[in-house]
Amino acid sequence: NAGVMQNPRHLVRRRGQEARLRCSPMKGHSHVYWYRQLPEEGLKFMVYLQKENIIDESGMPKERFSAEFPKEGPSILRIQQVVRGDSAAYFCASSPPPAGANVLTFGAGSRLTVL
Amino acid sequence: KNEVEQSPQNLTAQEGEFITINCSYSVGISALHWLQQHPGGGIVSLFMLSSGKKKHGRLIATINIQEKHSSLHITASHPRDSAVYICAVSTGANSKLTFGKGITLSVRP
């Protein structure tokens, strides 16, 4: 039973390019959370998704960022027209149903570097 | 003022020492989480608490809901315990977390 799988582990993009980060939750987990860790800063919530639904996107920047969790396949965090300030570690975490305050299982993170 | 405060910011200990890391929060919570992050590494969930005390191996976590305070204790510390320890809270009926800044623990052999 693999844990939460994130890929790529490291991604380098030039300013203006697009970054796509993927997250496959643990088997049986239907809730996915994305968190961002900026250099020298703490973790911040970005978005909470269930299959085919965005439940809470209050932590997502208003522009350029989007997330989805389709019926089939991994959750994807998409950053369009990346800027240097997007350089960070992006962590995905999943939890099982039912909805509630559950223990999270984190992925190893995707480290984005924008040149 | 941050909703989740951790102290001390950095901590150095000698192998074998008993270590306490503190976390205070200022909001009503549904649960409090203790997480561990090794340098450049991923995040491991150590505990989730809503009341009382939990123990796992050499780690003990306690929470006082009335005082809005939690502690993480490490007994018989070891250099492999060196990591960043992060306190986080959830305030609703989900695991959307608000994080403290984390404490960097270094255990010297």
XYZ file of C-alpha atoms in Angstrom:
224
model
C 0.000 0.000 0.000
C 1.968 2.948 -1.295
C 1.711 6.197 0.594
C 0.862 9.528 -0.935
C 2.780 9.803 -4.197
C 3.823 13.165 -5.519
C 5.591 13.874 -8.755
C 7.732 15.334 -9.925
C 9.890 15.571 -6.802
C 11.818 18.436 -8.314
C 10.718 20.738 -11.095
C 12.585 23.627 -12.667
C 10.697 26.164 -14.732
C 11.547 29.477 -16.316
C 9.421 32.505 -15.620
C 6.247 32.427 -17.675
C 6.103 28.648 -18.060
C 3.510 26.365 -16.558
C 4.061 23.955 -13.674
C 1.914 20.894 -13.077
C 2.269 19.001 -9.825
C 0.571 15.663 -9.345
C -0.603 13.904 -6.241
C -1.951 10.371 -5.919
C -3.547 9.898 -2.501
C -3.275 6.768 -0.434
C -5.553 3.945 -1.490
C -8.953 4.470 0.053
C -8.361 8.176 0.733
C -10.820 10.488 -0.949
C -9.770 13.819 0.588
C -6.756 15.722 -0.734
C -5.122 18.839 0.677
C -2.398 20.948 -0.919
C -0.013 22.972 1.229
C 2.823 25.296 0.231
C 6.054 25.892 2.095
C 7.903 28.989 0.953
C 11.639 29.211 1.692
C 12.252 30.062 5.352
C 8.514 30.159 6.032
C 5.979 27.848 7.546
C 3.449 25.721 5.751
C 0.288 27.345 4.445
C -2.967 25.752 3.375
C -3.860 26.160 -0.292
C -6.823 23.984 -1.249
C -8.959 21.060 -0.073
C -10.546 18.739 -2.626
C -12.654 15.660 -2.758
C -13.226 13.659 -5.924
C -14.528 16.059 -8.599
C -15.154 18.800 -6.020
C -13.206 21.745 -4.669
C -14.320 22.034 -1.056
C -12.184 24.947 0.131
C -9.814 27.015 -1.993
C -9.440 29.914 0.421
C -5.645 29.577 0.443
C -5.162 29.654 -3.304
C -3.766 32.799 -4.907
C -6.506 34.468 -6.919
C -4.699 34.216 -10.226
C -2.587 31.633 -12.051
C -3.246 28.786 -9.592
C -5.817 26.047 -10.039
C -6.391 22.573 -8.661
C -8.458 19.579 -9.590
C -9.117 16.068 -8.359
C -10.851 14.181 -11.166
C -12.894 11.045 -10.811
C -10.000 9.054 -12.234
C -6.346 9.875 -11.797
C -4.301 12.052 -9.497
C -5.012 15.460 -8.092
C -3.225 18.182 -10.037
C -2.032 21.579 -8.853
C -1.445 23.806 -11.838
C 0.492 27.057 -11.797
C 0.375 29.120 -14.948
C 2.921 31.756 -15.932
C 5.169 30.979 -12.994
C 7.115 33.741 -11.267
C 10.145 33.502 -8.985
C 7.930 33.911 -5.933
C 6.256 30.584 -6.760
C 9.493 28.762 -5.887
C 8.538 26.598 -2.942
C 7.889 23.083 -1.762
C 4.349 21.955 -2.478
C 3.028 19.195 -0.252
C -0.010 17.086 -0.831
C -1.745 15.243 2.004
C -4.649 12.841 1.986
C -7.106 11.515 4.521
C -9.790 8.858 4.501
C -13.530 9.410 4.638
C -15.681 10.414 6.375
C -15.146 14.139 6.336
C -13.774 15.431 9.607
C -10.557 16.205 11.383
C -8.542 13.155 10.389
C -4.910 12.186 10.541
C -3.205 13.288 7.346
C -0.689 11.315 5.345
C 1.728 13.605 3.554
C 3.590 13.081 0.335
C 7.311 13.764 0.009
C 6.622 17.101 -1.651
C 7.344 18.654 -5.025
C 10.046 21.289 -5.009
C 9.503 23.940 -7.642
C 12.334 26.236 -8.661
C 11.548 29.121 -10.965
C 14.555 30.593 -12.762
C -0.152 37.544 16.276
C -0.032 34.076 14.742
C -2.846 31.730 15.579
C -0.308 29.008 16.414
C 2.838 29.834 18.365
C 5.666 27.445 19.104
C 8.498 27.722 21.556
C 11.415 27.643 21.731
C 12.324 28.493 18.112
C 15.466 26.432 18.124
C 16.511 23.799 20.556
C 19.740 21.921 21.057
C 19.948 18.927 23.357
C 22.418 16.278 24.327
C 21.663 12.672 23.455
C 19.614 11.037 26.175
C 17.980 14.231 27.429
C 14.252 14.657 27.960
C 12.937 17.275 25.540
C 9.766 19.335 25.659
C 8.425 21.391 22.765
C 5.496 23.705 23.372
C 2.617 24.930 21.252
C 0.005 27.552 22.060
C -2.961 28.474 19.934
C -5.516 31.253 20.084
C -8.538 29.793 18.283
C -11.094 27.109 18.964
C -9.914 23.868 17.461
C -11.298 20.520 16.406
C -7.882 18.856 16.617
C -4.183 19.567 17.066
C -1.500 17.845 15.014
C 2.191 17.311 15.663
C 4.290 16.827 12.542
C 7.956 16.044 11.946
C 10.003 17.266 8.988
C 13.596 16.271 8.313
C 15.812 18.713 6.356
C 14.866 18.643 2.695
C 12.490 15.850 3.447
C 8.868 15.052 3.654
C 6.459 15.497 6.509
C 5.393 12.772 8.888
C 2.316 13.015 11.038
C 3.220 12.092 14.621
C -0.006 12.708 16.541
C -3.475 14.076 16.214
C -5.062 15.116 19.516
C -8.335 16.604 20.593
C -7.952 15.918 24.308
C -5.712 14.280 26.888
C -2.519 12.518 26.050
C -1.104 10.132 23.463
C 2.088 8.072 23.472
C 3.978 6.404 20.671
C 7.355 4.921 21.454
C 9.529 7.644 22.976
C 7.121 10.401 22.002
C 4.342 11.752 24.190
C 1.884 14.474 23.223
C -0.439 16.242 25.618
C -3.080 18.891 25.163
C -4.887 21.212 27.562
C -7.985 22.494 25.803
C -8.838 25.051 28.498
C -5.389 26.615 28.341
C -5.092 26.212 24.548
C -1.711 24.571 24.940
C -0.029 21.380 23.806
C 3.361 19.845 24.484
C 5.408 17.262 22.653
C 7.852 15.336 24.818
C 10.728 13.209 23.597
C 12.232 10.819 26.113
C 15.774 9.448 25.814
C 16.480 11.711 22.848
C 18.687 10.478 20.012
C 20.480 12.280 17.165
C 17.980 10.790 14.708
C 15.301 12.867 16.468
C 16.957 15.956 14.965
C 14.277 17.514 12.772
C 11.768 20.336 12.595
C 8.706 19.737 14.772
C 5.580 21.503 13.625
C 2.383 22.086 15.532
C -0.789 22.598 13.495
C -4.477 22.986 14.294
C -7.684 22.300 12.463
C -10.625 24.503 13.313
C -13.433 22.923 11.337
C -14.836 19.602 10.313
C -11.888 18.804 8.067
C -8.095 18.700 8.098
C -7.440 22.169 6.708
C -4.497 23.014 8.960
C -3.038 26.234 10.304
C 0.612 25.732 11.121
C 3.109 27.053 13.603
C 6.516 28.021 12.271
C 8.111 24.886 13.613
C 10.960 24.293 15.991
C 14.328 23.063 14.815
C 15.631 20.414 17.188
C 19.226 19.318 17.114
C 20.280 16.397 19.304
C 24.036 16.075 19.732
C 25.660 12.690 20.259
